[in-house]
Amino acid sequence: MTDLAIAANGLRKSYGDKAVLDGVDLAVPEGTIFALLGPNGAGKTTAVKILSTLVSPDPASGEIRVGGHDLAADPQAVRAAIGVTGQFSAVDGLITGEENMLLMADLHHLSRSEGRRVAAGLLERFDLVEAAKKPASTYSGGMKRRLDIAMTLVGGPRVIFLDEPTTGLDPRSRHTMWQIIRELVTGGVTVFLTTQYLEEADQLADRIAVLDGGRIVAEGTAEELKRLIPGGHVRLRFSDPAAYRRAVSALGEVTTDDEALALQIPSDGSQRELRSVLDRLDLAGIEADELTVHTPDLDDVFFALTGSAGLPRQSKESVR
Ligand SMILES: Nc1ncnc2c1ncn2[C@@H]1O[C@H](COP(=O)(O)OP(=O)(O)OP(=O)(O)O)[C@@H](O)[C@H]1O
Ligand SMILES: [Mg+2]
């Protein structure tokens, strides 16, 4: 059995009579990246706050262990094992990047020289040496985010919580952040991240859980989640209405869009299926104006599983 960095059974949290988390189970093996995905208000930040001891779960929750420690019995030990980068920056804009780092070193009771050494190393690693002596308020969003994560690492945490680490970053900064997160894990650290970017979960996470309506509605690897939902298809578009109608009758089982003169054939996107579609069109002497192959991505999963159009809440889909 692999050791779990995070294990929660029946995690619950209500505010008033609103159940934000309504029995959430989590199992994150050490040294892996876990992504919690969900729409606005799903409870992602609430989950992070509970697992990082900032908010207490409802008493009805089952056992929660983080970094090998029982959250209820030994929150102090959990705090010593983790680092948290919140959804909203913890950077103090009035002081410099370096001062922010040294402040964190103080909070972690590092000696003065040790604090300076750790801060210098992290500033270097996060490409902030040049900016280190400038007030953090002058930093760009990407620089602030890097400083935020560097501050999280000062205490040498074994488990890191990143609440929407790349929200608001441009594509280049986002890729830099992904690289940083991957490097953290090669050092044996466990990363629990929340995101609304499906591509981010797809790129980074070993396992993904989709949170909606207070529950995990699906969990698995990106590949497993994509297999949960249909959505792979070939789409053909025509400009000639007559050709469109002939294609519909030649191809049989298709979904049609008369307005767009487009039709969709369910397909796994394989060469064999594609060739069969093309052969049937050739046989009927029809040429499409546009052909696109669509394989399901996490966006499809997200739309299929969350919100009002989602699966009934009871039918939790789990793939292992
Ligand atoms: N302290 C609080 N008091 C009352 N309600 C709260 C509190 N904190 C969170 N909530 C409610 O809990 C729900 C979940 O909030 P949470 O911030 O965890 O969602 P989220 O998934 O992080 O959303 P987002 O993607 O917008 O960050 C929301 O309906 C929110 O209004
Ligand atoms: Mg949030």
Short mmCIF file of N, CA, C and O in Angstrom, two decimals, residues 98 101-102 113-129 132 154:
data_model
loop_
_atom_site.label_atom_id
_atom_site.label_comp_id
_atom_site.label_asym_id
_atom_site.label_seq_id
_atom_site.Cartn_x
_atom_site.Cartn_y
_atom_site.Cartn_z
N GLU A 98 12.09 40.18 -1.19
CA GLU A 98 13.03 39.56 -0.25
C GLU A 98 12.50 39.66 1.18
O GLU A 98 12.56 38.69 1.95
N MET A 101 9.92 37.18 1.87
CA MET A 101 10.52 35.85 2.09
C MET A 101 11.09 35.74 3.50
O MET A 101 10.92 34.72 4.18
N LEU A 102 11.77 36.78 3.95
CA LEU A 102 12.40 36.74 5.28
C LEU A 102 11.35 36.69 6.39
O LEU A 102 11.54 36.05 7.42
N SER A 113 20.59 33.50 9.65
CA SER A 113 21.45 33.11 8.53
C SER A 113 20.77 32.04 7.68
O SER A 113 20.82 32.08 6.45
N GLU A 114 20.09 31.11 8.35
CA GLU A 114 19.36 30.07 7.62
C GLU A 114 18.26 30.71 6.77
O GLU A 114 18.06 30.36 5.61
N GLY A 115 17.53 31.66 7.36
CA GLY A 115 16.47 32.37 6.65
C GLY A 115 17.00 33.06 5.40
O GLY A 115 16.41 32.96 4.33
N ARG A 116 18.13 33.72 5.53
CA ARG A 116 18.72 34.41 4.38
C ARG A 116 19.12 33.43 3.29
O ARG A 116 18.93 33.67 2.10
N ARG A 117 19.66 32.30 3.74
CA ARG A 117 20.12 31.29 2.78
C ARG A 117 18.93 30.71 2.00
O ARG A 117 18.94 30.64 0.78
N VAL A 118 17.88 30.34 2.75
CA VAL A 118 16.69 29.74 2.12
C VAL A 118 16.01 30.76 1.18
O VAL A 118 15.65 30.44 0.05
N ALA A 119 15.88 32.00 1.67
CA ALA A 119 15.24 33.04 0.86
C ALA A 119 16.01 33.27 -0.43
O ALA A 119 15.42 33.31 -1.52
N ALA A 120 17.33 33.37 -0.33
CA ALA A 120 18.15 33.63 -1.51
C ALA A 120 18.00 32.48 -2.52
O ALA A 120 17.85 32.72 -3.73
N GLY A 121 18.01 31.25 -2.01
CA GLY A 121 17.89 30.09 -2.89
C GLY A 121 16.56 30.08 -3.64
O GLY A 121 16.52 29.82 -4.85
N LEU A 122 15.50 30.38 -2.92
CA LEU A 122 14.17 30.35 -3.54
C LEU A 122 13.99 31.52 -4.51
O LEU A 122 13.39 31.36 -5.59
N LEU A 123 14.49 32.69 -4.16
CA LEU A 123 14.38 33.85 -5.06
C LEU A 123 15.09 33.55 -6.38
O LEU A 123 14.60 33.87 -7.46
N GLU A 124 16.22 32.87 -6.26
CA GLU A 124 16.97 32.47 -7.45
C GLU A 124 16.15 31.47 -8.28
O GLU A 124 15.96 31.62 -9.47
N ARG A 125 15.64 30.46 -7.59
CA ARG A 125 14.90 29.39 -8.26
C ARG A 125 13.66 29.92 -8.97
O ARG A 125 13.25 29.40 -10.01
N PHE A 126 13.04 30.94 -8.41
CA PHE A 126 11.81 31.47 -9.00
C PHE A 126 12.06 32.72 -9.84
O PHE A 126 11.13 33.47 -10.14
N ASP A 127 13.33 32.91 -10.20
CA ASP A 127 13.68 33.98 -11.12
C ASP A 127 13.24 35.35 -10.61
O ASP A 127 12.68 36.16 -11.34
N LEU A 128 13.50 35.58 -9.33
CA LEU A 128 13.07 36.85 -8.72
C LEU A 128 14.25 37.62 -8.13
O LEU A 128 14.05 38.58 -7.37
N VAL A 129 15.47 37.23 -8.50
CA VAL A 129 16.65 37.88 -7.91
C VAL A 129 16.68 39.37 -8.24
O VAL A 129 16.88 40.22 -7.38
N ALA A 132 14.07 41.29 -6.32
CA ALA A 132 14.02 41.01 -4.88
C ALA A 132 14.01 42.25 -4.00
O ALA A 132 13.39 42.27 -2.95
N VAL A 154 9.20 28.09 1.89
CA VAL A 154 10.23 28.45 2.88
C VAL A 154 10.35 27.40 3.98
O VAL A 154 11.46 27.04 4.39
#
